Coordinates of C-alpha atoms and ligand atoms in Angstrom, one line a residue:
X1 CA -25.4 -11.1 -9.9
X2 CA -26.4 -8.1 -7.3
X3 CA -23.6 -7.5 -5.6
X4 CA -22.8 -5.0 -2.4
X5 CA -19.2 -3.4 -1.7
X6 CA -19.3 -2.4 2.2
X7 CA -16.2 0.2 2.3
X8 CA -15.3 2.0 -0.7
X9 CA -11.4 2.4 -0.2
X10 CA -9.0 1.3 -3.0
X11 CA -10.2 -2.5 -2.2
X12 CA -13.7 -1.9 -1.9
X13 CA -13.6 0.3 -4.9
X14 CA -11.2 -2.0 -7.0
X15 CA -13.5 -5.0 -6.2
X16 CA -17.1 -3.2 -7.4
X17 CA -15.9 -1.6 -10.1
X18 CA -14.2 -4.5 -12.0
X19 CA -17.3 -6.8 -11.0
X20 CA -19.8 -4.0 -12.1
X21 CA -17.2 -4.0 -15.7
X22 CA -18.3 -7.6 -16.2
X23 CA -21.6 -7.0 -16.4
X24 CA -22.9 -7.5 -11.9
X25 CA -25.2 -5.1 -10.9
X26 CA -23.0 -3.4 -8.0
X27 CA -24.2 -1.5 -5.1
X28 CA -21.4 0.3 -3.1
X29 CA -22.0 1.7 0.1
X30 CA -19.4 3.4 3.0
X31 CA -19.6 5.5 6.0
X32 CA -17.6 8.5 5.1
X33 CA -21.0 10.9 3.4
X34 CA -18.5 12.6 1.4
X35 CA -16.8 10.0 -0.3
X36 CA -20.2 8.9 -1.5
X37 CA -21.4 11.9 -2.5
X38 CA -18.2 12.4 -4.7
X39 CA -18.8 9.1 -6.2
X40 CA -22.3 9.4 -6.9
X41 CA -21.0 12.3 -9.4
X42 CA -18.7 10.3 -11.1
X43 CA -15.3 11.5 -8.9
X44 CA -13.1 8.7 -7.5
X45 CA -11.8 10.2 -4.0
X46 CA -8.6 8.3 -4.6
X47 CA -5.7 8.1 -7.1
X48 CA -5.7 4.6 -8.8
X49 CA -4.2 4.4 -12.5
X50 CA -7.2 3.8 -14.9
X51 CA -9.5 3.0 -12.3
X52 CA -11.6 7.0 -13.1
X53 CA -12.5 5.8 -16.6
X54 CA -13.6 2.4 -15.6
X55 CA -16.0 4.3 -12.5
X56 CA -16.9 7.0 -15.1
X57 CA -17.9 4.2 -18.0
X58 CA -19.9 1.7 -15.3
X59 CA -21.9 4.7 -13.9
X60 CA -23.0 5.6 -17.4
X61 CA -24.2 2.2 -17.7
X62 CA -25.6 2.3 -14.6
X63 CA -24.1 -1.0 -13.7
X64 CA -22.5 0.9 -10.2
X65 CA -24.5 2.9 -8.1
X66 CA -23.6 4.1 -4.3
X67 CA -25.6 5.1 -1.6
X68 CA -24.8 6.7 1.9
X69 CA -28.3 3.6 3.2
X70 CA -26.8 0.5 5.0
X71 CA -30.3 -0.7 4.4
X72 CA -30.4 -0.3 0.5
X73 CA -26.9 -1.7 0.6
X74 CA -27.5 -4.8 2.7
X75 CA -30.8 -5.4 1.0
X76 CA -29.4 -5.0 -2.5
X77 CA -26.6 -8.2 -2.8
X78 CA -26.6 -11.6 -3.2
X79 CA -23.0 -11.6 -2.4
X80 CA -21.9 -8.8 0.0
X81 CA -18.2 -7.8 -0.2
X82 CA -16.9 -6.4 3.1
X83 CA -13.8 -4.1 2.1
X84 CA -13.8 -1.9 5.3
X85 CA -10.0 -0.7 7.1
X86 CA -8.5 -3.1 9.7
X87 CA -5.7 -0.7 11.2
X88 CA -3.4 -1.6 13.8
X89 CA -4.4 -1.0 17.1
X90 CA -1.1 0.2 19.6
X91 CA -0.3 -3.2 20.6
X92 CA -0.1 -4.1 17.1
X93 CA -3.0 -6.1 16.7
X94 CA -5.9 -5.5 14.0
X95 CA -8.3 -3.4 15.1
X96 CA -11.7 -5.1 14.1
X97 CA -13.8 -2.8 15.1
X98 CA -15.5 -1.3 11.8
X99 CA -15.8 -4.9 10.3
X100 CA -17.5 -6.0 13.5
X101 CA -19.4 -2.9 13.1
X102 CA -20.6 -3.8 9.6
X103 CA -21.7 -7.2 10.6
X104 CA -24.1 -5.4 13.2
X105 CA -25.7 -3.6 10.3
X106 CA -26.1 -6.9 8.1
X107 CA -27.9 -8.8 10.9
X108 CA -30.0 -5.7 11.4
X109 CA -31.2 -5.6 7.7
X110 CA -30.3 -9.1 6.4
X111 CA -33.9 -11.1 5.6
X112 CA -33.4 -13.6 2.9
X113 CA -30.2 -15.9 2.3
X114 CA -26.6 -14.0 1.6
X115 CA -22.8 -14.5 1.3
X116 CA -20.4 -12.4 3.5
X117 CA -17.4 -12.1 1.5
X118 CA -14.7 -10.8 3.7
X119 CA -12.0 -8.8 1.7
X120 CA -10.3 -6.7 4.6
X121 CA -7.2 -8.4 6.0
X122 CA -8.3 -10.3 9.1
X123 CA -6.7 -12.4 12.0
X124 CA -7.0 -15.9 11.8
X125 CA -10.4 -17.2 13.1
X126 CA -12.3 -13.8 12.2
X127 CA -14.3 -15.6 9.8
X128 CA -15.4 -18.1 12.4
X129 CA -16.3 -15.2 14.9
X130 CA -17.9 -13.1 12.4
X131 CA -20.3 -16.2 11.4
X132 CA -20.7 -17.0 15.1
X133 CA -22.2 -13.2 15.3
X134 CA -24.5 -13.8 12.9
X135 CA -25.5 -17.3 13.9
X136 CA -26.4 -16.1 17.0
X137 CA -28.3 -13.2 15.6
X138 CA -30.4 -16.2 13.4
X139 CA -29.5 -14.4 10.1
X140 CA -29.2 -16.8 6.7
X141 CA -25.7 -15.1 6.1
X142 CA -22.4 -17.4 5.0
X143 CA -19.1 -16.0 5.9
X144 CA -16.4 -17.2 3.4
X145 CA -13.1 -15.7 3.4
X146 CA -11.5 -14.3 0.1
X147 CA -8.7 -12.2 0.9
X148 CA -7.5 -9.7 -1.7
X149 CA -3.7 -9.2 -3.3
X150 CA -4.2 -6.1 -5.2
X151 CA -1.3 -3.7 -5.1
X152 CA -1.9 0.1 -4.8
X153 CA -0.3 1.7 -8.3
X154 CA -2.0 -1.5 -10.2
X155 CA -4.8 -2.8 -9.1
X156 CA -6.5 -2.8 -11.9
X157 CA -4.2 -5.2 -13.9
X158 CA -4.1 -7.1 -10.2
X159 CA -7.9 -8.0 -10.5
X160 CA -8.6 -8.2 -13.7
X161 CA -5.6 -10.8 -14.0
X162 CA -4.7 -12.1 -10.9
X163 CA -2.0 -14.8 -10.3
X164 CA -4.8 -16.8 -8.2
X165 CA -8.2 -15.9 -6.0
X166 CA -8.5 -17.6 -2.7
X167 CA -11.8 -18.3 -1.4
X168 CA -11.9 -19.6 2.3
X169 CA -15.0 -21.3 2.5
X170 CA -16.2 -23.7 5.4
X171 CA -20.1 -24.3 3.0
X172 CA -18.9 -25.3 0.0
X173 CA -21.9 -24.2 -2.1
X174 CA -21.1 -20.2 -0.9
X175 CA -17.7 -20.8 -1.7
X176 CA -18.6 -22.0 -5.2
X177 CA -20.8 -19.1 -5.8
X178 CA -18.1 -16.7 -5.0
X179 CA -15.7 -18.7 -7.1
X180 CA -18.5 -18.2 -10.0
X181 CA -18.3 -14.3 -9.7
X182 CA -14.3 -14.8 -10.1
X183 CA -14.1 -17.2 -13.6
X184 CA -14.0 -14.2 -15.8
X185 CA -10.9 -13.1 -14.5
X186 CA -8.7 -16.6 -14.6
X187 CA -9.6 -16.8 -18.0
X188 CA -5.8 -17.0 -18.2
X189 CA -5.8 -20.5 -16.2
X190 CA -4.4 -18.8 -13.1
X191 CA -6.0 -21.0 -10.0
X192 CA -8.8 -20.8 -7.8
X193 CA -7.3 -22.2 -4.5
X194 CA -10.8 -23.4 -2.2
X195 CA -9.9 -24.0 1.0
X196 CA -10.7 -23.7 4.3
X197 CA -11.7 -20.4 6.0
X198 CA -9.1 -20.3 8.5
X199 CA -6.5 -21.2 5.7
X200 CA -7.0 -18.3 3.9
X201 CA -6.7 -15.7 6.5
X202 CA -3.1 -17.5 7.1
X203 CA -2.8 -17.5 3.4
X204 CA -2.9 -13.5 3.2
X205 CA -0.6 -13.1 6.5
X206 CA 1.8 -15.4 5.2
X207 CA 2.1 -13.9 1.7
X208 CA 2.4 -10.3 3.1
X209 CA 4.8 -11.6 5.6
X210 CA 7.0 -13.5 2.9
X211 CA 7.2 -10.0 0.9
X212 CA 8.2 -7.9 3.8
X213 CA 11.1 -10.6 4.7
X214 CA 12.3 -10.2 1.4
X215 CA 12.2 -6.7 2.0
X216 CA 14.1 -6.4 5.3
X217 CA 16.3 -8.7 3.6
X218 CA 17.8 -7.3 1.0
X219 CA 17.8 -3.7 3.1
X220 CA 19.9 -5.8 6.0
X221 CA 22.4 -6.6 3.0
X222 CA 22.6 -3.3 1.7
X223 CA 23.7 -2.6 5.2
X224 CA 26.4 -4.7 5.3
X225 CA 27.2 -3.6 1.5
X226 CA 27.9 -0.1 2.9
X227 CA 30.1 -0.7 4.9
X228 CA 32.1 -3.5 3.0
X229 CA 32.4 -1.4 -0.1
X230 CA 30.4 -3.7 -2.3
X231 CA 27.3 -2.6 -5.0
X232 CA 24.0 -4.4 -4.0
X233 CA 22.7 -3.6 -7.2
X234 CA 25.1 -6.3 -8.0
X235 CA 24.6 -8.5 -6.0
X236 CA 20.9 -8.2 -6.3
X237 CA 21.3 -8.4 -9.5
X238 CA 23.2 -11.5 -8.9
X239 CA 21.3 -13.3 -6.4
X240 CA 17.5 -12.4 -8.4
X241 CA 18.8 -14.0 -11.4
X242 CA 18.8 -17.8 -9.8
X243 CA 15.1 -18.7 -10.0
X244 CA 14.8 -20.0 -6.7
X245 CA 14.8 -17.0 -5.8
X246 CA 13.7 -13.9 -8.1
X247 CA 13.8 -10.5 -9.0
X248 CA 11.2 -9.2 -7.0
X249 CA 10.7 -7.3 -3.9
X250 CA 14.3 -7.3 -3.5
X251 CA 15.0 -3.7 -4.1
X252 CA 17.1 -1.8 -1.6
X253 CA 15.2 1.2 0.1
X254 CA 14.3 3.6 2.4
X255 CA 11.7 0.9 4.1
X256 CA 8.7 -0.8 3.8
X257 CA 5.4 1.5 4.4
X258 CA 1.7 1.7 3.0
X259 CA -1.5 0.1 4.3
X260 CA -0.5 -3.4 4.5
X261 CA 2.8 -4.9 5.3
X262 CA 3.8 -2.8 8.3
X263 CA 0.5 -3.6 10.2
X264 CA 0.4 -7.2 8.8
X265 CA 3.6 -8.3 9.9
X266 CA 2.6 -7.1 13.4
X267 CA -0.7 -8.5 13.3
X268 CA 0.6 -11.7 12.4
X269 CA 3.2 -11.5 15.6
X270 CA 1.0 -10.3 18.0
X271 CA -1.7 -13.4 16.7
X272 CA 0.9 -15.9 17.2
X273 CA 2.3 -14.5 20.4
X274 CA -1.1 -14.6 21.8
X275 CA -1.2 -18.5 20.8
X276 CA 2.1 -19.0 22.5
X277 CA 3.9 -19.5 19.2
X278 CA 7.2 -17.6 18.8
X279 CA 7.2 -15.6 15.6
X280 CA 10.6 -14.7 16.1
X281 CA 11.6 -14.3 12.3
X282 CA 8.8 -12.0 11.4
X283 CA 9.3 -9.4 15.0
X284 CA 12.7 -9.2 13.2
X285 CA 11.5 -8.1 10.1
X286 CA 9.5 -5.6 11.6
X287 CA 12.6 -4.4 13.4
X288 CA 14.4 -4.3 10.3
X289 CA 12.2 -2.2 8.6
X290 CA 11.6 -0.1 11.6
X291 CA 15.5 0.8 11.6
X292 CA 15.4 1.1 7.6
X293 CA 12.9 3.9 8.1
X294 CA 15.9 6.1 9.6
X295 CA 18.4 5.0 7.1
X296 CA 18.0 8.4 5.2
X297 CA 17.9 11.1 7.7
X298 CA 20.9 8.9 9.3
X299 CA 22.5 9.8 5.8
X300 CA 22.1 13.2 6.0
X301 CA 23.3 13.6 9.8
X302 CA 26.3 11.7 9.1
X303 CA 26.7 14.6 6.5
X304 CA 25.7 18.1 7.9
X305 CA 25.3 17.2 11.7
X306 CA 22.5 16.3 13.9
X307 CA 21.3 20.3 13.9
X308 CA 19.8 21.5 10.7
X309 CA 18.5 24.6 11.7
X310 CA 18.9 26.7 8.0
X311 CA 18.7 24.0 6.0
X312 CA 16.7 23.4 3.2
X313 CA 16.0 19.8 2.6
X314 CA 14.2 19.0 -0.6
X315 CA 12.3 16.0 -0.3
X316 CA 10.9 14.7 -4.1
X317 CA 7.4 11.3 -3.4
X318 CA 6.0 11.2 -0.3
X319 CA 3.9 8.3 -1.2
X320 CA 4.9 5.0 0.4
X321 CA 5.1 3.7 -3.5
X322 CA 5.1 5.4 -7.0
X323 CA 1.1 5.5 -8.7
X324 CA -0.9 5.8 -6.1
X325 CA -1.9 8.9 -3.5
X326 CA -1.2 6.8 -0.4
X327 CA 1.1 7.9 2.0
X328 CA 0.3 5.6 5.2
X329 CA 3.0 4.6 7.1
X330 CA 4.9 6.2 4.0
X331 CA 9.1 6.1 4.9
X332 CA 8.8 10.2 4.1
X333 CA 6.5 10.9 7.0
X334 CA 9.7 9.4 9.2
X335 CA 11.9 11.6 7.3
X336 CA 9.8 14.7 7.2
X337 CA 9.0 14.0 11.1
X338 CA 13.0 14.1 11.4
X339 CA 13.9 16.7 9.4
X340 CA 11.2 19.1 10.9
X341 CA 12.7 17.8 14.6
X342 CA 16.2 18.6 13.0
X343 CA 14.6 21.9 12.5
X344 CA 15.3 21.9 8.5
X345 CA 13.3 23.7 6.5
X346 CA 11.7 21.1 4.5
X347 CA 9.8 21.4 0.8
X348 CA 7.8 18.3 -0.3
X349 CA 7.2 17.5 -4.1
X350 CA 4.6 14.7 -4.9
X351 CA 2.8 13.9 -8.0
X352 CA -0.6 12.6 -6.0
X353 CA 0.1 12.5 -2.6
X354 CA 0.5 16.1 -1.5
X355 CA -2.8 16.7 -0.6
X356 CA -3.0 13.8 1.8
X357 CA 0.3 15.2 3.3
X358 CA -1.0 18.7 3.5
X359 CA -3.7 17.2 5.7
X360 CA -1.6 16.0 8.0
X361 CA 1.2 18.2 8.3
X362 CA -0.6 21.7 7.9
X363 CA 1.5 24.7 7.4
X364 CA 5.0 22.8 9.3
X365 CA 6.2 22.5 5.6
X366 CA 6.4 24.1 2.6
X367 CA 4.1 21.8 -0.9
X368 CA 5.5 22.5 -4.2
X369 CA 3.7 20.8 -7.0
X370 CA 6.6 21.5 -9.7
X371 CA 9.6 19.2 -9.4
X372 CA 12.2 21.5 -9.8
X373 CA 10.7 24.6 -8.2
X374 CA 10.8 22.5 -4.9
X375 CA 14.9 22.2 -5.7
X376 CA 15.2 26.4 -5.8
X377 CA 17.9 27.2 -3.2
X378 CA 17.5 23.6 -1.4
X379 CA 21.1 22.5 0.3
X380 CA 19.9 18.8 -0.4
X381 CA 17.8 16.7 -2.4
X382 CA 15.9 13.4 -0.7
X383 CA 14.4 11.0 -3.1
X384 CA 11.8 8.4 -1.3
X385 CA 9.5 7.3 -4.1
X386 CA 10.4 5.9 -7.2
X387 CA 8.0 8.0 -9.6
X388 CA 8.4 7.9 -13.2
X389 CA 9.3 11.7 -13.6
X390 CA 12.5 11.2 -11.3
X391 CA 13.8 8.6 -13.2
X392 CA 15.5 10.6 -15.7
X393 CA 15.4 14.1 -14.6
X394 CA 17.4 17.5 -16.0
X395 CA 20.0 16.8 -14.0
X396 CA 21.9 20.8 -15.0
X397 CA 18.8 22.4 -14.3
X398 CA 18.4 20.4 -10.9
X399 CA 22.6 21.9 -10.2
X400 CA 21.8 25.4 -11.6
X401 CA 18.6 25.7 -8.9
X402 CA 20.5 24.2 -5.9
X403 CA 22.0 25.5 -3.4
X404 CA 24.7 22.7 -3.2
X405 CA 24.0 19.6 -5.4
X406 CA 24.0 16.6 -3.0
X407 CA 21.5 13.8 -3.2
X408 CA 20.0 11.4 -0.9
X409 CA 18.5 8.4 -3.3
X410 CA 16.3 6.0 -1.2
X411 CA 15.4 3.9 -4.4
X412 CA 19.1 3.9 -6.4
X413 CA 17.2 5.7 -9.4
X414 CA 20.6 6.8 -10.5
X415 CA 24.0 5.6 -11.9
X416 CA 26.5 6.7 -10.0
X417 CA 29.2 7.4 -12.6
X418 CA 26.5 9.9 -14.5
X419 CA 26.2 11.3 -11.3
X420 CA 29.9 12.0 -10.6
X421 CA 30.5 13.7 -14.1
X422 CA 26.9 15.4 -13.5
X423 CA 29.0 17.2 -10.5
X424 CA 26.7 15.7 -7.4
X425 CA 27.6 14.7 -5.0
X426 CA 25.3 11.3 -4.5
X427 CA 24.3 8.8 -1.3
X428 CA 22.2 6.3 -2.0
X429 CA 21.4 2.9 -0.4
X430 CA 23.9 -0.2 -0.3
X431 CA 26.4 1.6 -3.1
X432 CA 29.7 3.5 -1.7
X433 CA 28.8 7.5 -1.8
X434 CA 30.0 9.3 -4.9
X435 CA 32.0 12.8 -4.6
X436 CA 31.8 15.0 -7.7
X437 CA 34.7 14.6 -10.0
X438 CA 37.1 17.5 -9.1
Ligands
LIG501 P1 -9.3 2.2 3.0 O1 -9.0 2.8 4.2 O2 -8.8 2.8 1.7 O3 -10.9 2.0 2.8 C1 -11.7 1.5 3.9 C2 -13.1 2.2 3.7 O4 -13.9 1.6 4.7 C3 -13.0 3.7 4.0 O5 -13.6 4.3 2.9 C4 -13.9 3.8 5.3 O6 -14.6 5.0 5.3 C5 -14.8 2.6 5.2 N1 -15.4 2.2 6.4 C6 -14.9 2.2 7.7 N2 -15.8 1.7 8.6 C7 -16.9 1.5 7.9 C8 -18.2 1.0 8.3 N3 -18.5 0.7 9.5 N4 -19.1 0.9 7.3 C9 -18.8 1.2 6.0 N5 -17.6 1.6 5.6 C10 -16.7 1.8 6.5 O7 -8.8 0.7 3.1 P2 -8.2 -0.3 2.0 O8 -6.8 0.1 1.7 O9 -9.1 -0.4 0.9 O10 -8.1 -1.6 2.8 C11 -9.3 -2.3 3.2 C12 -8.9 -3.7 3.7 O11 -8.3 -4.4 2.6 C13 -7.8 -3.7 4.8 O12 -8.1 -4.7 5.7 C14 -6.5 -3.9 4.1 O13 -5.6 -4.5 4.9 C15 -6.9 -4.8 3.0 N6 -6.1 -4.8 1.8 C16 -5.7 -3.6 1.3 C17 -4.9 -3.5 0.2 C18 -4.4 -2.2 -0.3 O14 -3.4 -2.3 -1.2 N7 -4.9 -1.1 0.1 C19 -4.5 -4.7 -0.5 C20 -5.0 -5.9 0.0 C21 -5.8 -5.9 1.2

């Protein structure tokens, strides 16, 4: 089938390229010039695990192009797939504007008969406004809603094998053609939920929503852990083992961040406050999560004092998760933005995200792409994101190259009796604080 991405981010891109891989002629097309032109040569502007290979391999086979043309694009699909940004506005709500934006351009161009897949996280009843648009414009186009679940760091595997598609459809015959484009991937018998348009907007909020609870959850017990001398890695250990309730998303850390669940769970407040329903659970999760944020530079105040003017704070993953280059709403820029208030001297180590940090923070920190060189003469070491390399680490040569061996662990990557006979001294989240052994 001829299909058109509109927005080339890590959902736009995820979505053509693994439709392109099964064989759909793909067109993708975005705003940003530059991000075409690097994909027209083959160069993914984004970090994505696998995801290169599978652009490289498609453009060979010429089953992918891009192209800077709204016309071309819109002209080109059968199905269009509208993957554009829907960032929070101050108030919280989503800001709608490119997606509205995008929908001026299809009724411009559209001539013959299309589906208008919407992919981008969207209030409830966007769907129905966006076809009202193009009603009213007196273009053929059907707006179905199919919200994506992909997770930065494996999106890939999220695609290709998801654990169901939702297609919010109100004409059942667009809905079944999306479902069509879908089938490949549920080869595995995972479902294909049709439902209404409306329905699967809620369905996205909700799921995003549930996650983040879960979040703020097990953080607001880690909390209370602290102080009541208690391991949550035991207890959440304890409490993921029933299977009511699960393992996941029920890791202690520094916060929630990235694209998605902070501006989600706002949306979804502000939508419901604006309906005169009282979302009162999810504000508090928010809340939660907003307080979270400060857990670790609270850690390291309640150990050097609020001034740390001659400091040097190492801080090892900016990146609001491990695999990808994202750092939106990332719990280090809250740290960083502390620290550097704090007046520390702070050094930022990154496998993929420095770049991204670099262009936001300029020359107000120091980048060090070696893990260890960005521990040379530091008085502490903050951990954020849970990268591979940090897992198991040289834990002498991190003590030879410091100036004082403490450690600030947002994710609990270590165990803290290794840590103890390793001489550190180690803070971490919901655990008592260790003191080297003497
Ligand atoms: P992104 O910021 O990576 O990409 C969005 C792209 O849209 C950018 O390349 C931007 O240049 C382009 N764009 C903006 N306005 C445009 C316009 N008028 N015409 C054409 N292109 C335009 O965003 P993302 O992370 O891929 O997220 C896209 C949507 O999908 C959001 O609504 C997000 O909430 C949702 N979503 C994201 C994820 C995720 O993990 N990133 C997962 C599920 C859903």
């Amino acid at each position: 089938m001829r299909i058109t991405v509109i927005g080339t981010g890590y959902v736009g891109l995820v979505t053509g390229i693994c439709l392109a891989d099964n064989g759909n002629d793909v067109i993708g097309y975005d705003i940003d010039s530059r991000k075409i032109e690097s994909l027209q040569a083959g160069k993914l502007p984004i970090y994505e695990p696998g995801l290169s290979d599978l652009l490289q391999a498609n453009v060979e086979a010429k089953r992918i192009h891009f192209t800077p043309d709204p016309k071309q694009a819109v002209e080109h699909g059968q199905v269009i797939f509208l993957a554009v940004g829907t960032p929070p506005k101050p108030d919280g709500s989503a800001d709608l504007s490119a997606v509205e934006a995008v929908v001026n351009e299809i009724s411009r161009f559209v001539t013959e008969p299309k589906i208008l897949a919407i992919k981008s996280t969207v209030p409830i009843g966007t769907g129905d406004h966006l076809q009202a648009m193009l009603d009213k414009s007196g273009r053929p186009v059907t707006v179905v809603s199919n919200p994506e679940f992909l997770k930065e760091g494996s999106a890939l595997d999220d695609f290709l094998r998801p654990d169901r598609v939702i297609i919010g459809a109100e004409a059942r015959q667009a809905g079944e053609i999306v479902r069509g484009l879908y089938l490949p991937f549920v080869r595995n018998q995972k479902p294909i939920l049709l439902m209404s348009r409306r329905a699967a907007e809620m369905t996205k909020y909700a799921a995003n929503a549930f996650l983040a609870m879960r979040i703020s959850f097990i953080n607001e017990i880690a909390g209370m852990c602290e102080k009541l001398n208690v391991d949550i890695d035991e207890v959440r250990l304890g409490i993921g083992s029933d299977t009511r309730i699960g393992h996941h998303f029920l890791y202690p850390g520094p916060g929630y961040g990235g694209s998605c669940l902070p501006k989600d769970v706002q949306a979804l407040a502000y939508l419901a406050r604006c309906q005169g329903a009282q979302p009162e659970l999810i504000e508090t999760v928010h809340r939660v999560n907003e307080r979270q944020k400060n857990v670790l530079f609270q850690k390291i105040v309640e150990r050097f004092g609020p001034g740390l003017a001659g400091k040097k704070i190492a801080v090892w993953g900016v990146t609001f998760k491990a695999r990808t280059d994202d750092i939106r709403e990332s719990a280090a820029l809250r740290l960083i933005d502390h620290l550097l208030t704090a007046q520390a001297q702070v050094v930022a180590h990154d496998p993929e995200g420095l770049e991204n940090l670099a262009r936001q923070y300029g020359q107000r920190l120091r980048y060090e792409a070696d893990t260890y060189a960005a521990l040379q003469a530091a008085d502490a070491l903050v951990i954020v994101t849970e990268w591979n390399r940090f897992r198991s680490p040289d834990f002498g040569r991190m003590r030879a190259l410091m100036r004082s061996p403490i450690i600030f662990d947002g994710r609990n990557l270590y165990d803290q009796a290794q840590m103890q006979a390793e001489g550190f001294e180690y803070h971490s989240i919901g655990r008592p604080s260790i003191r080297p052994a003497t």
